[in-house]
Tab-separated table of C-alpha atoms and ligand atoms in Angstrom:
chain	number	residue	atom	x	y	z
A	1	UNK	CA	105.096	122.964	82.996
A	2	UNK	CA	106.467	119.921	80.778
A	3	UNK	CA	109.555	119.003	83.667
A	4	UNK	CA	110.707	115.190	83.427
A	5	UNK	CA	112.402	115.801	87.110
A	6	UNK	CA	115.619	114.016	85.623
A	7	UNK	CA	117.996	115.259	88.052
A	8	UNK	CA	115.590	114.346	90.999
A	9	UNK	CA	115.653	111.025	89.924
A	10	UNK	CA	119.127	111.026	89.849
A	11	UNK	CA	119.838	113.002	92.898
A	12	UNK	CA	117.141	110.565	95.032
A	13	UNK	CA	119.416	107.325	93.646
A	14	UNK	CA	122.550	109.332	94.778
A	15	UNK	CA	121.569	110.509	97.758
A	16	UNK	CA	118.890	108.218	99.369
A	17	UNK	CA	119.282	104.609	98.020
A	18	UNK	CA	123.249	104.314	97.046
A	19	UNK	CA	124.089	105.385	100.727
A	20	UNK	CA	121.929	103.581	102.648
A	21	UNK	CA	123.529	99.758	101.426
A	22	UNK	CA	120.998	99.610	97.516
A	23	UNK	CA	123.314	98.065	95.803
A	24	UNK	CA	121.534	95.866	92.446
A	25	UNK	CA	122.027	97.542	89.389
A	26	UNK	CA	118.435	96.331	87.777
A	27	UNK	CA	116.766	98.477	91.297
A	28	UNK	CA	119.017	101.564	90.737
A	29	UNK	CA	118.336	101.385	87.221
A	30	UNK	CA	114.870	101.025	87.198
A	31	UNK	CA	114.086	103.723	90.167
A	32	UNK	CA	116.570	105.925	87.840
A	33	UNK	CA	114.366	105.167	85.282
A	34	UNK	CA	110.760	105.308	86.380
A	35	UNK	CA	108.948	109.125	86.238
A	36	UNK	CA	107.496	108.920	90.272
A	37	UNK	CA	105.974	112.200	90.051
A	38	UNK	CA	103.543	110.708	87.237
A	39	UNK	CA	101.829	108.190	89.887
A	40	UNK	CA	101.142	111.275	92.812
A	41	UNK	CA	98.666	113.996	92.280
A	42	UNK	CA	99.727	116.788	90.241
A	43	UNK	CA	100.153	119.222	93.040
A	44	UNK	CA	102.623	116.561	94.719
A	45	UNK	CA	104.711	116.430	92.205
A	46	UNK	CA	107.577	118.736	93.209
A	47	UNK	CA	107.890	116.378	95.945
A	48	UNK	CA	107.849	112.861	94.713
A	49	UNK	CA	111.410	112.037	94.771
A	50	UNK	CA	111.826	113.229	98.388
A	51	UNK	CA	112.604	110.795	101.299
A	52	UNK	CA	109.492	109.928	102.515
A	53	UNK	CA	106.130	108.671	101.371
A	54	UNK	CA	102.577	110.496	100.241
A	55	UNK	CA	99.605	110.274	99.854
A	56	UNK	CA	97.774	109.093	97.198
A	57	UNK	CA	94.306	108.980	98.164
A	58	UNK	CA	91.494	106.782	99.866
A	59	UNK	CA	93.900	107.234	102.882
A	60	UNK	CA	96.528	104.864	101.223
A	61	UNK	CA	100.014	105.958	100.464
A	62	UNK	CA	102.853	105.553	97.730
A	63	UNK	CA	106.189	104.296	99.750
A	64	UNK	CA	109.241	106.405	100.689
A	65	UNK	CA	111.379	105.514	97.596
A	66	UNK	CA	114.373	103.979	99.799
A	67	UNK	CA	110.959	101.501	101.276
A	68	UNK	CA	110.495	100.481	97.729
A	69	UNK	CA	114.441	99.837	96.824
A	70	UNK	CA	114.734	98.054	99.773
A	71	UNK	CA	111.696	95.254	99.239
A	72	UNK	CA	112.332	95.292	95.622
A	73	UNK	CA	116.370	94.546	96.168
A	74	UNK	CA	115.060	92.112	98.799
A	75	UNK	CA	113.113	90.119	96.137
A	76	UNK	CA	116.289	89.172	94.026
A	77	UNK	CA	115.017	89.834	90.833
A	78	UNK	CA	116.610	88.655	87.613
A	79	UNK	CA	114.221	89.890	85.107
A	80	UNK	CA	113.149	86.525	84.919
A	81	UNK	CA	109.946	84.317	86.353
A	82	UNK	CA	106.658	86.046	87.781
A	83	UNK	CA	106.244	88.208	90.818
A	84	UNK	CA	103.165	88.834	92.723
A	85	UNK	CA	102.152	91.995	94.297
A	86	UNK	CA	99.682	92.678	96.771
A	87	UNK	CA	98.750	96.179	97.422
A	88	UNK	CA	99.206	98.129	93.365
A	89	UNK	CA	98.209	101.365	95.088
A	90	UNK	CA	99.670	103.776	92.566
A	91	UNK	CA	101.484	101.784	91.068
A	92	UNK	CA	104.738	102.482	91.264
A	93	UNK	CA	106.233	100.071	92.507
A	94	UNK	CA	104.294	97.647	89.928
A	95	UNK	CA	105.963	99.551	87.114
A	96	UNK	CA	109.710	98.992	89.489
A	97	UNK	CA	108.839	95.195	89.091
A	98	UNK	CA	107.818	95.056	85.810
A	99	UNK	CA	111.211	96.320	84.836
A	100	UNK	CA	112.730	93.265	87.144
A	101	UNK	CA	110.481	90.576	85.901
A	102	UNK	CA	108.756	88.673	82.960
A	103	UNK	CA	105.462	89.092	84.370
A	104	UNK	CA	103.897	90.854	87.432
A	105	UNK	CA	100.618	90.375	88.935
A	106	UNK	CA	99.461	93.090	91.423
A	107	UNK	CA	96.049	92.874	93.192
A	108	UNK	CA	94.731	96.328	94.815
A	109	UNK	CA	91.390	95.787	97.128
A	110	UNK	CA	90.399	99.169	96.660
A	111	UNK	CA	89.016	99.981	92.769
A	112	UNK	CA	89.423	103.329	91.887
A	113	UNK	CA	93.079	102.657	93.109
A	114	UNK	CA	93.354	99.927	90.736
A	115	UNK	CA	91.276	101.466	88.033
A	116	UNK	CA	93.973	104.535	88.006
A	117	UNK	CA	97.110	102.166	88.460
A	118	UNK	CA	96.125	100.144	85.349
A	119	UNK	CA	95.201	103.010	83.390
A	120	UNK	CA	98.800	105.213	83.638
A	121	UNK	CA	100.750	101.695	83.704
A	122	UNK	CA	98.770	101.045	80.203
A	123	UNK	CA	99.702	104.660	79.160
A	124	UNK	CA	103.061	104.241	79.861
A	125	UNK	CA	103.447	101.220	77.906
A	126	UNK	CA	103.446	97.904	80.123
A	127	UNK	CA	102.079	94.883	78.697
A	128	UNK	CA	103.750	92.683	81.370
A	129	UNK	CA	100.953	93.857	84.464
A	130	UNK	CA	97.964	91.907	85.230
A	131	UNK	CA	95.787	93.281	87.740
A	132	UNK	CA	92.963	92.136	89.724
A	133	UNK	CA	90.387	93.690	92.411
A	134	UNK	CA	90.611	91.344	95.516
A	135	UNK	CA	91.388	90.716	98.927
A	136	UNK	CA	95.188	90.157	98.083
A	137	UNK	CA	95.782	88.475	101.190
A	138	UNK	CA	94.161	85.324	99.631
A	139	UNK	CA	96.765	85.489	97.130
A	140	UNK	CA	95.992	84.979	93.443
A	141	UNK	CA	96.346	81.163	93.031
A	142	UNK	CA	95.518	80.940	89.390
A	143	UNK	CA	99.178	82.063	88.296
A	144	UNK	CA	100.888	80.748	91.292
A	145	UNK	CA	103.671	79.565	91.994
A	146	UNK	CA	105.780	82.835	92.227
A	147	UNK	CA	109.025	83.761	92.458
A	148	UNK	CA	108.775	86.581	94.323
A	149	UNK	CA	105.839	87.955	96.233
A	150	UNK	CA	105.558	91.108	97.918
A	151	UNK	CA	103.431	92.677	99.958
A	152	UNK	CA	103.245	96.528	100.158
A	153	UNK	CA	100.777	97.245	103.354
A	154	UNK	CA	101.648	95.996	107.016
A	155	UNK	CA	99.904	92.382	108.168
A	156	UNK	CA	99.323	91.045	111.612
A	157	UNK	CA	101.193	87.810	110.706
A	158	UNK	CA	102.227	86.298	107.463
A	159	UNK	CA	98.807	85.149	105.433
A	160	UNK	CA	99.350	81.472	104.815
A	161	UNK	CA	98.058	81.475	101.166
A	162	UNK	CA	100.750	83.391	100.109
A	163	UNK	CA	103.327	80.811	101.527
A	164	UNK	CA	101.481	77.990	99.826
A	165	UNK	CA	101.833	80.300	96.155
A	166	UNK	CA	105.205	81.222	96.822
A	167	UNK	CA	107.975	78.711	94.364
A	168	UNK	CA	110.683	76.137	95.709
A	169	UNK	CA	113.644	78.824	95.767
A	170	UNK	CA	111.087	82.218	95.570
A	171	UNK	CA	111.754	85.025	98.024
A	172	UNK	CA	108.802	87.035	99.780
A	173	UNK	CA	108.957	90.775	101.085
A	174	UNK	CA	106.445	91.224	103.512
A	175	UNK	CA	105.783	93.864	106.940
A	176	UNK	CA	104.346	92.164	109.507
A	177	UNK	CA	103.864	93.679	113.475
A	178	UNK	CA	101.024	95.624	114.954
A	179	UNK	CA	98.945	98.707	113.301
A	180	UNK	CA	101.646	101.143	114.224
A	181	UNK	CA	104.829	99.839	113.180
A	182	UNK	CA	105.705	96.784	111.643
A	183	UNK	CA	109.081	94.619	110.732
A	184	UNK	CA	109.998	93.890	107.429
A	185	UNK	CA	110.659	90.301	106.806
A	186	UNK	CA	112.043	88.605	104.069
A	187	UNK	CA	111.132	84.543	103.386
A	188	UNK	CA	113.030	82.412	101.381
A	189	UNK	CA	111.000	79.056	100.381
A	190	UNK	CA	113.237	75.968	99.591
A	191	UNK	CA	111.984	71.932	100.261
A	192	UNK	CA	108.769	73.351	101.420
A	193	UNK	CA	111.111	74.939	104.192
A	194	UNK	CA	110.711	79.226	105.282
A	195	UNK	CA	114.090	80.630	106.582
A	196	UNK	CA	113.178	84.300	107.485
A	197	UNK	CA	115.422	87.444	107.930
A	198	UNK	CA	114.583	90.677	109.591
A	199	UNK	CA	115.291	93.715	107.096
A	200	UNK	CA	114.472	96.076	109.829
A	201	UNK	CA	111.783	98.064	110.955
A	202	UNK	CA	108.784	99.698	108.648
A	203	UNK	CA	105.912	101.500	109.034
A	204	UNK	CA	103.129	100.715	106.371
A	205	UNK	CA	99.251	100.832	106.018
A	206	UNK	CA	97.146	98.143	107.012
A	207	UNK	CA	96.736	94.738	105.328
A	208	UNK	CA	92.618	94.266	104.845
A	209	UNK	CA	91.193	90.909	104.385
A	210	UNK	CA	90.733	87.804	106.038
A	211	UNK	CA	94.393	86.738	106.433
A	212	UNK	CA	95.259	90.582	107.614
A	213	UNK	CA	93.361	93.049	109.619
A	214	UNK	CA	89.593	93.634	110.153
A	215	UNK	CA	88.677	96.830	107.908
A	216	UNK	CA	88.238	100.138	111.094
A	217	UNK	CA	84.669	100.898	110.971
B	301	SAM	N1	102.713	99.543	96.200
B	301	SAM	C1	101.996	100.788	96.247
B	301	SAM	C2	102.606	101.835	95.376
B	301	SAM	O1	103.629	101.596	94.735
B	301	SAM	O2	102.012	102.927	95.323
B	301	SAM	C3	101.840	101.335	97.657
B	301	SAM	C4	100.901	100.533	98.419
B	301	SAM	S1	100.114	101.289	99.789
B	301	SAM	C5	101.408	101.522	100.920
B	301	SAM	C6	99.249	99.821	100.341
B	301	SAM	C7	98.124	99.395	99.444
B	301	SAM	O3	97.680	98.107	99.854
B	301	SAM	C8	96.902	100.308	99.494
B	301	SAM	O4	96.585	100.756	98.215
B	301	SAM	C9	95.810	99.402	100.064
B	301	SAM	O5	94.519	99.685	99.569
B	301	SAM	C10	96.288	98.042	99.622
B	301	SAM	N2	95.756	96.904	100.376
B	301	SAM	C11	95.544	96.782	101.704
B	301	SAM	N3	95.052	95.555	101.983
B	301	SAM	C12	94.956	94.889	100.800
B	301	SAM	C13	94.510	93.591	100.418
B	301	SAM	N4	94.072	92.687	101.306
B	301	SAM	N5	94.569	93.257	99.111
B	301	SAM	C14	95.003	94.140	98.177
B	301	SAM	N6	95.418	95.384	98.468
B	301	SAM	C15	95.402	95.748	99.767
C-alpha cells in the first residue's frame, strides 16, 4: 500500500512534541516533514510515528521521536555551520539535521547500519551527509570544529575528543550515566570554557569505543 502517513506525522507533532515544551519551528518543521516510517522495517511501519522507539536491527534502535526533538531543539540549529553526529543508525535523525544545517557528518560503527543509512538518505535526495565507519567516540577531527555535535547512544562520561572538536560558541547533546539509564546533557563551549545543563533523564544504547563502553562479549 502506497500510504505517506501524513496525518501521523502531523498528529505525532500535535500530540507528542508541541505538548511536551518543542517549541523551534525549523524541529517541528522538519519532523513534520521527514517520512519516519521509510527508515524502520516495512512491517514497523504502522508504528513509526508512535511515542516510543524501535528497533532497527543489530540490536540498535531508532529514538522515540519526542528523544530526537528534544536533542535536536537542544542543538540550536540555524540552518547554518556543520553538525556532527555520532551514532547514524537509521538515519533519521541525520536526515532531521540535515534539514537544520549546511552540512552534517554522522559516523555509525556498525556497517550494514551505515551502508543502509547512506543508501535511503542518497535516495531521498541529501547531498549535505557525509558518513564514515568508525569508532565515533574519537570524533571525526578532519572537519572539526563543529557547531553542534550530538551523540545518539548513552556514554559512561563525556569522550574528550569530542570537546576538543566542538567550536567557540557550539552546543553538544550528549547521554551520559550507567548502561541502564542515562542523563541527557547539553554543553555549551565558549573561551575554551563547558557550562553544562541537565535536559533530564534518557535511556539510550550503549556508546562503543575507547572513549565509551567496552563492546559485551
Ligand atoms: N540516530 C539514530 C537514528 O536516527 O536512527 C539512532 C541511533 S541508535 C539509538 C545508536 C547508534 O549508535 C547505533 O546505531 C550504534 O551502533 C551507534 N554507536 C554506538 N557506539 C558508537 C560509536 N562509538 N561510534 C559510532 N556509532 C556508535
Amino acid at each position: 500500500m502506497n500510504h505517506d502517513y501524513r496525518l501521523a506525522r502531523e498528529r505525532m507533532v500535535k500530540s507528542q512534541l508541541i505538548p511536551r515544551g518543542i517549541r523551534d519551528k525549523g524541529v517541528l518543521e522538519a519532523m513534520g516533514k521527514i517520512h519516519r516510517h521509510l527508515f524502520v522495517e516495512e512491517a514497523l511501519a504502522g508504528e513509526a510515528y508512535n511515542d516510543h522507539p524501535l528497533p532497527i536491527g543489530h540490536k540498535q534502535t531508532i529514538s522515540q521521536p519526542y528523544i530526537v526533538a528534544l536533542m535536536t531543539e537542544a542543538l540550536e540549529l540555524t540552518g547554518k555551520g556543520k553538525t556532527l553526529e555520532i551514532g547514524t543508525g537509521s538515519g533519521y535523525q541525520a536526515a532531521i539535521l540535515a534539514e537544520l544545517s549546511e552540512r552534517v557528518y554522522t559516523i555509525e560503527r556498525i556497517m550494514p547500519l551505515m551502508a543502509k543509512a547512506r543508501h535511503l538518505l542518497h535516495e531521498l535526495g541529501y547531498t549535505n551527509i557525509m558518513f564514515k565507519a568508525f569508532d565515533g567516540t574519537m570524533g571525526w577531527k578532519e572537519y572539526s570544529p563543529y557547531d553542534a555535535i550530538i551523540v545518539t547512544a548513552g556514554a559512561p562520561r563525556i569522550p574528550e575528543p569530542l570537546l576538543d572538536q566542538l567550536a567557540d560558541g557550539g552546543r553538544m547533546v550528549v547521554p551520559v550515566g550507567n548502561r541502564f539509564s542515562q542523563e541527557l546533557i547539553k554543553i555549551k563551549k565558549s573561551n575554551n570554557q563547558y557550562k553544562k545543563e541537565n535536559l533530564g533523564g534518557c535511556r539510550f544504547v550503549d556508546l562503543i569505543g575507547i572513549h565509551g563502553w567496552k563492546e559485551k562479549p
